[in-house]
Amino acid sequence: MRYLPHTDADRRAMLAAIGVRDVDQLFVDVPAAARQSASFALPAGQGEMAVERAFTRMAGRNLSAGCAPFFIGAGLYRHHVPAAVDQLLSRGEFLTAYTPYQPEVSQGTLQYLFEFQTQAALLTGMEVANASMYDGATACAEAAVMAARVTRRRRILLSGGLHPHYRDTTGTVVRYTELDAEALAPDPLGVEDLIGRVDSRTACVVVQYPDFFGSIRDLRPLADACHAEGALLVVAVAEPVALGLIESPGAMGADIVVAEGQSLGMGLQFGGPGLGLFATRDKFVRQMPGRIVGQTLDQDGRRGFVLTLSTREQHIRREKATSNICTNSGLCALAFTMHLTLLGETGLGRLAALNHALAVRLEGKLRAIGGLKVLPGAYFNEFAVALPGGRDAAELVETLAARGILAGVPASRFYPGWPELRSVLLLAATETCSEADMDALVSALTEVL
Amino acid sequence: MPDIQTVSGNRGLAIEEKLIFEQSSPGRIGVDLPEPPPVDLDRLGGLARKSPIGLPDLSEPQMVRHYTRLSQKNYGIDTGFYPLGSCTMKHNPRLSEKVARLPGLTDLHPFQPQSTVQGALEVIDTLAFWLKGLTGMPAIAMSPAAGAHGEWCGLMAIRACHEDRGQGHRRRVLVPESAHGTNPASAAMCGFTVDPVPATADGRVDVAALKAKLGDDVACIMVTNPNTCGLFETDILEIAGATHAAGAFFYCDGANYNAIVGRVKIADLGVDCMHINLHKTFSTPHGGGGPGAGPTVLSAELAPYAPLPFVVHDGDGLRLVEHAEQQAGAKPFGRVKGYHGQFGVFIRALAYILSMGADGMRQASTDAVLNANYLLAGLKDVLTASFDGPCMHECLFDDRFLKDTGVTTLDFAKMLIDEGFHPMTMYFPLVVHGALLMEPTETESRETLDGFIAVVRALAAKAKAGAADEFKAAPRLTPRRRLDETLAARTPVLRWKAGSNGAG
């Protein structure tokens, strides 16, 4: 086997050095009843060519996004990832390192995480960020739990514009705790009254920005209402590219901002792994979950970086820790920070403006379809539409997929129990959408609707 | 190394590297993007950003050099021997990286119509088939993102099952003292209280103490097997039997599954659920701390409570179940994360599994145990082994051999860095004093182990000969020497701010 270096001669010599006759003697502590010999009935190993062929075959059964006019978003966005990102990500010193417990031989990981934390804080308009969480949904759940810890309150209010996976993950995390998460009905029209529901028992209100249906709105009145009642405002961002163009949640009064970082550096990958960004105010840093990198000095007085504030974490605090999280998404954070370094202030602004312009252009083209209604008044690169005549969006998406067009996501995929959402379709446009893609979509829609 | 002071502060190939924020030149750019048309402010609802973000502007050549230099300050498995106990730092196959980059697998959106992603669902389903087959367990939750996440997932299934059966009063969880810190932390997240179980003098769960703690308020036990001392729990069947007799479940922490994969079926140990760290046993890269994946195998009793989503066979195709009502009999406890699991990690793990096969994995666990015992045999006369052998995939020493030398476990580890090795795990598990936990893994050759053994023996002799000052000064040959962690915690500097981060 190509990954195993020992020859049989090596094994014999090593067994002799250990002083046992055969390897089975090393497994004597395993109860005899559990020592399987040959009952696995699973295939034997294969060479590189055979394995590669198996994956090429499975890959061939998919319609990949790059082969079709593509308008799917709903929390994950298809952006072009510059070639340098993946090339550098593949370096073995990044790829095959562990969590940076030994800082003297991990300054590479520690420095990029420190830079990542700074970028995450700047982008969200917050003061401090951690070294990442699993994904946006789990970061959202952790934020809600942290808000309850900070406020010593139990009631968590989830906006109907929050991504349903974020809503469900948060609901699951608090399910058997003393916390109570109340999720409002899906809100494609942006009519829910969150301010009226905030009271002195509320730990936090969780909203998404831009929201699940694409809408962006000023969060300042909600932040003020939360703060007046002593509650925190948690803002989830599923599309961080938007923050290159629109006001940051921090500037509007958010107390905790979480985000899905997949948009930058990582590609779609069928939705995993993700990258959870988590940022907050300095005053809450000791309540923040997750790894944090800090700056310090070495023995010779030179600047260096270490994991810090670990007394919040599970390996020290055990059941009293701020979270059970152990790893972060180190390599995904690297992809994110590398892409953002290539973009910079100039590039991110340009990319965001381009995305917005393309979405506006798509909306303009969709106006040709009678009866189709774009729901949000203001949006970034995605918006929900109501199909004419109450047409079923799920059926439409299947019909168009059969024609090789990936025409967005039907809201019913997330809200099967809501017949009034059956005609709602979510459409996203990024810099990867060409004029021809949009024309293909509009012409297919015109034909089918 | 001669004590040379350079003008630049660089030392040959070891080049100092500033933060990206200290290299910015506004207007530079590392990507080519067309000039966008003027922004339609109407469609932004008055929310256009009013002030700059503060991100640095760099060109592509600067960026490439920055990350190349940073990478050169890291030690990885690709660099050398990495015997970090309980972390399983084994070779990461490059085939896994190659196939994980096939456009037909990476460029897929999780919300594409299911008819367009049957190959992706096949990857998930095939990996699930293998993990079930290897463990002998009937069901699996694929979506947990990491080991700790899988632990929590398993405990949630247990809690949901108890609640469903009117056993919601079962809230106590028995956790051995030697457990990873994630065990009690995960239990607390499920509303459980943690009751520690002591270890015996031979490094195993004290079965009598565990039995005495079992009762009708116990939800489950959490036992790592092989345990964190690198030992197989010899009384595992008795532990499982007593647990089940008390109406509780047996959660097995699968962090050390790599010691027995292909040799022992988990189901034969009486386990009800166990998470599997794909980034350990199935060799997906650790990536500097993630992403990992923690699929969790479940017994038939717990299977109905598995979280959403999951893949089922349906007619001639595969179907992703995203809502409870889409599958008869499903009583999912909820959803653990966004989307459908750590798909990119799944591809890599499956590539490893198909490459190894059942026979290769049996050989891998055998060689892992062989290598750990070889290290133990080569070192036990100069270091102090905490327990009698044989060990499983890792061997545990404590710091008795350093008594009266003035050298600590930490000093010893830092000295190994100067010798070109990554240190072992230190001060864990907590059940022995000054622990040194070494996990060589099966992908290390005999020559590598011999080289390591020779160095450790020489360093042990040096410590005993009274070279404490030299140990305290280590490491001296790294990009940075020992870093002041107290300063970092007392005066947290957690980000760059213009003019406040000192020089590089």
PDB file of C-alpha atoms in Angstrom, chain A residues 15-224:
ATOM      1  CA  LEU A  15       8.081  -6.920  16.528  1.00  0.00           C
ATOM      2  CA  ALA A  16      11.369  -8.458  17.672  1.00  0.00           C
ATOM      3  CA  ALA A  17      12.453  -5.135  19.177  1.00  0.00           C
ATOM      4  CA  ILE A  18       9.148  -4.903  21.022  1.00  0.00           C
ATOM      5  CA  GLY A  19       9.535  -8.495  22.159  1.00  0.00           C
ATOM      6  CA  VAL A  20       6.344 -10.020  20.798  1.00  0.00           C
ATOM      7  CA  ARG A  21       5.829 -12.825  18.323  1.00  0.00           C
ATOM      8  CA  ASP A  22       3.142 -11.285  16.159  1.00  0.00           C
ATOM      9  CA  VAL A  23       1.000  -8.156  15.994  1.00  0.00           C
ATOM     10  CA  ASP A  24      -2.036  -9.878  17.426  1.00  0.00           C
ATOM     11  CA  GLN A  25      -0.212  -9.873  20.746  1.00  0.00           C
ATOM     12  CA  LEU A  26      -0.428  -6.080  20.693  1.00  0.00           C
ATOM     13  CA  PHE A  27      -4.213  -6.323  20.532  1.00  0.00           C
ATOM     14  CA  VAL A  28      -4.665  -8.656  23.517  1.00  0.00           C
ATOM     15  CA  ASP A  29      -6.605  -5.988  25.424  1.00  0.00           C
ATOM     16  CA  VAL A  30      -9.405  -6.191  22.873  1.00  0.00           C
ATOM     17  CA  PRO A  31     -11.988  -8.704  24.110  1.00  0.00           C
ATOM     18  CA  ALA A  32     -11.819 -11.892  22.076  1.00  0.00           C
ATOM     19  CA  ALA A  33     -15.479 -11.561  21.151  1.00  0.00           C
ATOM     20  CA  ALA A  34     -14.742  -8.296  19.384  1.00  0.00           C
ATOM     21  CA  ARG A  35     -11.633  -9.348  17.483  1.00  0.00           C
ATOM     22  CA  GLN A  36     -12.886  -9.618  13.933  1.00  0.00           C
ATOM     23  CA  SER A  37     -10.710 -11.407  11.484  1.00  0.00           C
ATOM     24  CA  ALA A  38     -12.311 -11.458   8.060  1.00  0.00           C
ATOM     25  CA  SER A  39     -15.952 -10.533   8.372  1.00  0.00           C
ATOM     26  CA  PHE A  40     -15.947  -7.031   6.956  1.00  0.00           C
ATOM     27  CA  ALA A  41     -17.045  -8.009   3.455  1.00  0.00           C
ATOM     28  CA  LEU A  42     -15.799  -4.713   2.084  1.00  0.00           C
ATOM     29  CA  PRO A  43     -13.723  -4.187  -1.063  1.00  0.00           C
ATOM     30  CA  ALA A  44      -9.934  -4.189  -1.155  1.00  0.00           C
ATOM     31  CA  GLY A  45      -7.789  -1.161  -1.892  1.00  0.00           C
ATOM     32  CA  GLN A  46      -7.271   0.290  -5.364  1.00  0.00           C
ATOM     33  CA  GLY A  47      -4.572   2.158  -7.209  1.00  0.00           C
ATOM     34  CA  GLU A  48      -4.666   5.844  -8.062  1.00  0.00           C
ATOM     35  CA  MET A  49      -6.039   5.330 -11.554  1.00  0.00           C
ATOM     36  CA  ALA A  50      -8.991   3.256 -10.413  1.00  0.00           C
ATOM     37  CA  VAL A  51      -9.912   5.675  -7.626  1.00  0.00           C
ATOM     38  CA  GLU A  52      -9.630   8.654  -9.932  1.00  0.00           C
ATOM     39  CA  ARG A  53     -11.888   6.923 -12.429  1.00  0.00           C
ATOM     40  CA  ALA A  54     -14.504   6.266  -9.729  1.00  0.00           C
ATOM     41  CA  PHE A  55     -14.623   9.956  -8.840  1.00  0.00           C
ATOM     42  CA  THR A  56     -14.624  11.104 -12.439  1.00  0.00           C
ATOM     43  CA  ARG A  57     -17.647   8.874 -12.988  1.00  0.00           C
ATOM     44  CA  MET A  58     -19.486  10.337  -9.981  1.00  0.00           C
ATOM     45  CA  ALA A  59     -18.534  13.874 -11.069  1.00  0.00           C
ATOM     46  CA  GLY A  60     -20.024  13.108 -14.473  1.00  0.00           C
ATOM     47  CA  ARG A  61     -23.430  12.438 -12.916  1.00  0.00           C
ATOM     48  CA  ASN A  62     -23.701  16.073 -11.796  1.00  0.00           C
ATOM     49  CA  LEU A  63     -24.567  19.226 -13.689  1.00  0.00           C
ATOM     50  CA  SER A  64     -21.874  21.541 -12.450  1.00  0.00           C
ATOM     51  CA  ALA A  65     -22.649  25.203 -11.993  1.00  0.00           C
ATOM     52  CA  GLY A  66     -20.045  26.289 -14.517  1.00  0.00           C
ATOM     53  CA  CYS A  67     -21.802  24.352 -17.272  1.00  0.00           C
ATOM     54  CA  ALA A  68     -25.119  26.148 -16.975  1.00  0.00           C
ATOM     55  CA  PRO A  69     -26.651  29.582 -16.723  1.00  0.00           C
ATOM     56  CA  PHE A  70     -26.651  29.737 -12.940  1.00  0.00           C
ATOM     57  CA  PHE A  71     -28.742  31.906 -10.589  1.00  0.00           C
ATOM     58  CA  ILE A  72     -28.704  30.042  -7.269  1.00  0.00           C
ATOM     59  CA  GLY A  73     -27.833  31.787  -4.023  1.00  0.00           C
ATOM     60  CA  ALA A  74     -29.943  31.311  -0.895  1.00  0.00           C
ATOM     61  CA  GLY A  75     -26.966  31.659   1.421  1.00  0.00           C
ATOM     62  CA  LEU A  76     -24.121  30.406  -0.772  1.00  0.00           C
ATOM     63  CA  TYR A  77     -22.830  32.417  -3.707  1.00  0.00           C
ATOM     64  CA  ARG A  78     -20.837  31.455  -6.746  1.00  0.00           C
ATOM     65  CA  HIS A  79     -17.923  33.829  -7.149  1.00  0.00           C
ATOM     66  CA  HIS A  80     -14.789  33.543  -9.215  1.00  0.00           C
ATOM     67  CA  VAL A  81     -11.884  32.436  -7.040  1.00  0.00           C
ATOM     68  CA  PRO A  82      -8.529  33.761  -8.302  1.00  0.00           C
ATOM     69  CA  ALA A  83      -6.066  31.031  -9.289  1.00  0.00           C
ATOM     70  CA  ALA A  84      -3.453  32.102  -6.734  1.00  0.00           C
ATOM     71  CA  VAL A  85      -5.765  31.212  -3.851  1.00  0.00           C
ATOM     72  CA  ASP A  86      -5.997  27.501  -4.486  1.00  0.00           C
ATOM     73  CA  GLN A  87      -2.372  27.241  -5.530  1.00  0.00           C
ATOM     74  CA  LEU A  88      -1.189  28.644  -2.214  1.00  0.00           C
ATOM     75  CA  LEU A  89      -3.832  26.804  -0.213  1.00  0.00           C
ATOM     76  CA  SER A  90      -2.288  23.558  -1.448  1.00  0.00           C
ATOM     77  CA  ARG A  91       1.067  24.244   0.173  1.00  0.00           C
ATOM     78  CA  GLY A  92       1.769  21.373   2.526  1.00  0.00           C
ATOM     79  CA  GLU A  93       2.942  23.673   5.317  1.00  0.00           C
ATOM     80  CA  PHE A  94      -0.587  25.119   5.481  1.00  0.00           C
ATOM     81  CA  LEU A  95      -2.522  22.010   4.493  1.00  0.00           C
ATOM     82  CA  THR A  96      -0.859  19.468   6.775  1.00  0.00           C
ATOM     83  CA  ALA A  97      -0.303  21.512   9.939  1.00  0.00           C
ATOM     84  CA  TYR A  98      -2.349  21.025  13.090  1.00  0.00           C
ATOM     85  CA  THR A  99      -3.983  23.697  15.241  1.00  0.00           C
ATOM     86  CA  PRO A 100      -1.119  26.058  16.156  1.00  0.00           C
ATOM     87  CA  TYR A 101      -0.455  24.817  19.682  1.00  0.00           C
ATOM     88  CA  GLN A 102       3.324  25.217  19.266  1.00  0.00           C
ATOM     89  CA  PRO A 103       3.589  28.868  18.250  1.00  0.00           C
ATOM     90  CA  GLU A 104       7.327  28.759  17.505  1.00  0.00           C
ATOM     91  CA  VAL A 105       6.674  26.480  14.539  1.00  0.00           C
ATOM     92  CA  SER A 106       3.210  27.834  13.639  1.00  0.00           C
ATOM     93  CA  GLN A 107       3.760  31.530  13.017  1.00  0.00           C
ATOM     94  CA  GLY A 108       2.453  31.093   9.467  1.00  0.00           C
ATOM     95  CA  THR A 109      -0.956  29.877  10.603  1.00  0.00           C
ATOM     96  CA  LEU A 110      -1.070  32.302  13.523  1.00  0.00           C
ATOM     97  CA  GLN A 111      -0.201  35.347  11.429  1.00  0.00           C
ATOM     98  CA  TYR A 112      -2.775  34.626   8.728  1.00  0.00           C
ATOM     99  CA  LEU A 113      -5.430  34.042  11.384  1.00  0.00           C
ATOM    100  CA  PHE A 114      -4.504  37.366  13.021  1.00  0.00           C
ATOM    101  CA  GLU A 115      -4.871  39.036   9.633  1.00  0.00           C
ATOM    102  CA  PHE A 116      -8.138  37.170   9.058  1.00  0.00           C
ATOM    103  CA  GLN A 117      -9.503  38.355  12.425  1.00  0.00           C
ATOM    104  CA  THR A 118      -8.631  41.934  11.485  1.00  0.00           C
ATOM    105  CA  GLN A 119     -10.299  41.638   8.064  1.00  0.00           C
ATOM    106  CA  ALA A 120     -13.410  40.070   9.627  1.00  0.00           C
ATOM    107  CA  ALA A 121     -13.660  42.864  12.187  1.00  0.00           C
ATOM    108  CA  LEU A 122     -13.173  45.587   9.568  1.00  0.00           C
ATOM    109  CA  LEU A 123     -15.651  44.083   7.137  1.00  0.00           C
ATOM    110  CA  THR A 124     -18.415  43.672   9.708  1.00  0.00           C
ATOM    111  CA  GLY A 125     -17.692  47.023  11.340  1.00  0.00           C
ATOM    112  CA  MET A 126     -16.930  45.385  14.673  1.00  0.00           C
ATOM    113  CA  GLU A 127     -14.025  45.685  17.081  1.00  0.00           C
ATOM    114  CA  VAL A 128     -12.871  42.099  17.428  1.00  0.00           C
ATOM    115  CA  ALA A 129     -13.340  38.752  15.659  1.00  0.00           C
ATOM    116  CA  ASN A 130     -12.393  35.169  16.403  1.00  0.00           C
ATOM    117  CA  ALA A 131     -10.366  32.798  14.235  1.00  0.00           C
ATOM    118  CA  SER A 132     -13.585  31.307  12.710  1.00  0.00           C
ATOM    119  CA  MET A 133     -16.339  28.799  13.396  1.00  0.00           C
ATOM    120  CA  TYR A 134     -17.703  25.873  11.335  1.00  0.00           C
ATOM    121  CA  ASP A 135     -20.089  27.907   9.193  1.00  0.00           C
ATOM    122  CA  GLY A 136     -22.575  30.750   9.188  1.00  0.00           C
ATOM    123  CA  ALA A 137     -25.403  28.679  10.664  1.00  0.00           C
ATOM    124  CA  THR A 138     -23.413  27.353  13.635  1.00  0.00           C
ATOM    125  CA  ALA A 139     -21.869  30.793  14.199  1.00  0.00           C
ATOM    126  CA  CYS A 140     -25.400  32.191  14.324  1.00  0.00           C
ATOM    127  CA  ALA A 141     -26.408  29.649  16.971  1.00  0.00           C
ATOM    128  CA  GLU A 142     -23.277  30.401  18.997  1.00  0.00           C
ATOM    129  CA  ALA A 143     -24.050  34.124  18.779  1.00  0.00           C
ATOM    130  CA  ALA A 144     -27.554  33.617  20.147  1.00  0.00           C
ATOM    131  CA  VAL A 145     -26.223  31.533  23.033  1.00  0.00           C
ATOM    132  CA  MET A 146     -23.516  34.109  23.724  1.00  0.00           C
ATOM    133  CA  ALA A 147     -26.093  36.911  23.777  1.00  0.00           C
ATOM    134  CA  ALA A 148     -28.060  34.968  26.380  1.00  0.00           C
ATOM    135  CA  ARG A 149     -24.871  34.584  28.432  1.00  0.00           C
ATOM    136  CA  VAL A 150     -24.071  38.299  28.198  1.00  0.00           C
ATOM    137  CA  THR A 151     -27.585  39.489  29.044  1.00  0.00           C
ATOM    138  CA  ARG A 152     -28.393  36.648  31.453  1.00  0.00           C
ATOM    139  CA  ARG A 153     -31.717  36.340  29.640  1.00  0.00           C
ATOM    140  CA  ARG A 154     -33.333  33.389  27.927  1.00  0.00           C
ATOM    141  CA  ARG A 155     -35.473  34.648  25.080  1.00  0.00           C
ATOM    142  CA  ILE A 156     -34.050  34.614  21.572  1.00  0.00           C
ATOM    143  CA  LEU A 157     -36.044  36.160  18.759  1.00  0.00           C
ATOM    144  CA  LEU A 158     -35.294  34.949  15.216  1.00  0.00           C
ATOM    145  CA  SER A 159     -36.427  37.083  12.297  1.00  0.00           C
ATOM    146  CA  GLY A 160     -38.502  35.511   9.527  1.00  0.00           C
ATOM    147  CA  GLY A 161     -35.897  36.858   7.134  1.00  0.00           C
ATOM    148  CA  LEU A 162     -33.221  34.676   8.707  1.00  0.00           C
ATOM    149  CA  HIS A 163     -31.884  31.814   6.590  1.00  0.00           C
ATOM    150  CA  PRO A 164     -33.987  28.751   7.471  1.00  0.00           C
ATOM    151  CA  HIS A 165     -30.835  26.696   8.077  1.00  0.00           C
ATOM    152  CA  TYR A 166     -29.562  29.328  10.514  1.00  0.00           C
ATOM    153  CA  ARG A 167     -32.981  29.356  12.173  1.00  0.00           C
ATOM    154  CA  ASP A 168     -33.113  25.551  12.451  1.00  0.00           C
ATOM    155  CA  THR A 169     -29.508  25.202  13.647  1.00  0.00           C
ATOM    156  CA  THR A 170     -30.093  27.820  16.336  1.00  0.00           C
ATOM    157  CA  GLY A 171     -33.343  26.143  17.361  1.00  0.00           C
ATOM    158  CA  THR A 172     -31.564  22.801  17.621  1.00  0.00           C
ATOM    159  CA  VAL A 173     -28.670  24.172  19.670  1.00  0.00           C
ATOM    160  CA  VAL A 174     -31.004  25.628  22.298  1.00  0.00           C
ATOM    161  CA  ARG A 175     -33.521  22.786  22.162  1.00  0.00           C
ATOM    162  CA  TYR A 176     -32.463  21.133  25.411  1.00  0.00           C
ATOM    163  CA  THR A 177     -31.104  24.186  27.179  1.00  0.00           C
ATOM    164  CA  GLU A 178     -32.952  26.702  29.317  1.00  0.00           C
ATOM    165  CA  LEU A 179     -33.020  29.092  26.357  1.00  0.00           C
ATOM    166  CA  ASP A 180     -36.055  29.661  24.229  1.00  0.00           C
ATOM    167  CA  ALA A 181     -35.826  30.537  20.533  1.00  0.00           C
ATOM    168  CA  GLU A 182     -38.896  32.013  18.916  1.00  0.00           C
ATOM    169  CA  ALA A 183     -38.792  32.005  15.119  1.00  0.00           C
ATOM    170  CA  LEU A 184     -41.096  34.367  13.253  1.00  0.00           C
ATOM    171  CA  ALA A 185     -42.906  33.325  10.074  1.00  0.00           C
ATOM    172  CA  PRO A 186     -41.012  33.599   6.771  1.00  0.00           C
ATOM    173  CA  ASP A 187     -41.129  37.202   5.706  1.00  0.00           C
ATOM    174  CA  PRO A 188     -40.600  37.660   1.960  1.00  0.00           C
ATOM    175  CA  LEU A 189     -42.333  41.040   1.968  1.00  0.00           C
ATOM    176  CA  GLY A 190     -40.426  42.505   4.904  1.00  0.00           C
ATOM    177  CA  VAL A 191     -43.496  43.296   6.966  1.00  0.00           C
ATOM    178  CA  GLU A 192     -42.667  41.623  10.285  1.00  0.00           C
ATOM    179  CA  ASP A 193     -42.629  43.752  13.419  1.00  0.00           C
ATOM    180  CA  LEU A 194     -39.512  42.881  15.370  1.00  0.00           C
ATOM    181  CA  ILE A 195     -39.296  46.145  17.303  1.00  0.00           C
ATOM    182  CA  GLY A 196     -42.704  45.581  18.857  1.00  0.00           C
ATOM    183  CA  ARG A 197     -41.610  42.194  20.152  1.00  0.00           C
ATOM    184  CA  VAL A 198     -38.451  43.252  21.952  1.00  0.00           C
ATOM    185  CA  ASP A 199     -38.978  43.408  25.687  1.00  0.00           C
ATOM    186  CA  SER A 200     -37.070  43.216  28.951  1.00  0.00           C
ATOM    187  CA  ARG A 201     -36.839  39.427  28.727  1.00  0.00           C
ATOM    188  CA  THR A 202     -35.278  39.443  25.261  1.00  0.00           C
ATOM    189  CA  ALA A 203     -31.652  38.321  25.129  1.00  0.00           C
ATOM    190  CA  CYS A 204     -31.246  39.105  21.459  1.00  0.00           C
ATOM    191  CA  VAL A 205     -32.896  39.606  18.134  1.00  0.00           C
ATOM    192  CA  VAL A 206     -31.271  37.777  15.222  1.00  0.00           C
ATOM    193  CA  VAL A 207     -31.713  39.244  11.748  1.00  0.00           C
ATOM    194  CA  GLN A 208     -30.053  38.560   8.429  1.00  0.00           C
ATOM    195  CA  TYR A 209     -28.578  41.313   6.256  1.00  0.00           C
ATOM    196  CA  PRO A 210     -29.198  41.142   3.319  1.00  0.00           C
ATOM    197  CA  ASP A 211     -32.032  38.902   4.444  1.00  0.00           C
ATOM    198  CA  PHE A 212     -32.914  35.464   3.090  1.00  0.00           C
ATOM    199  CA  PHE A 213     -35.256  36.958   0.496  1.00  0.00           C
ATOM    200  CA  GLY A 214     -32.599  39.436  -0.610  1.00  0.00           C
ATOM    201  CA  SER A 215     -33.931  42.531   1.107  1.00  0.00           C
ATOM    202  CA  ILE A 216     -31.652  45.075   2.762  1.00  0.00           C
ATOM    203  CA  ARG A 217     -32.954  47.528   5.299  1.00  0.00           C
ATOM    204  CA  ASP A 218     -31.650  49.978   7.834  1.00  0.00           C
ATOM    205  CA  LEU A 219     -31.057  48.153  11.098  1.00  0.00           C
ATOM    206  CA  ARG A 220     -30.546  51.254  13.232  1.00  0.00           C
ATOM    207  CA  PRO A 221     -34.135  51.511  14.556  1.00  0.00           C
ATOM    208  CA  LEU A 222     -34.041  47.841  15.541  1.00  0.00           C
ATOM    209  CA  ALA A 223     -30.631  48.238  17.196  1.00  0.00           C
ATOM    210  CA  ASP A 224     -31.931  51.205  19.176  1.00  0.00           C
TER     211      ASP A 224
END
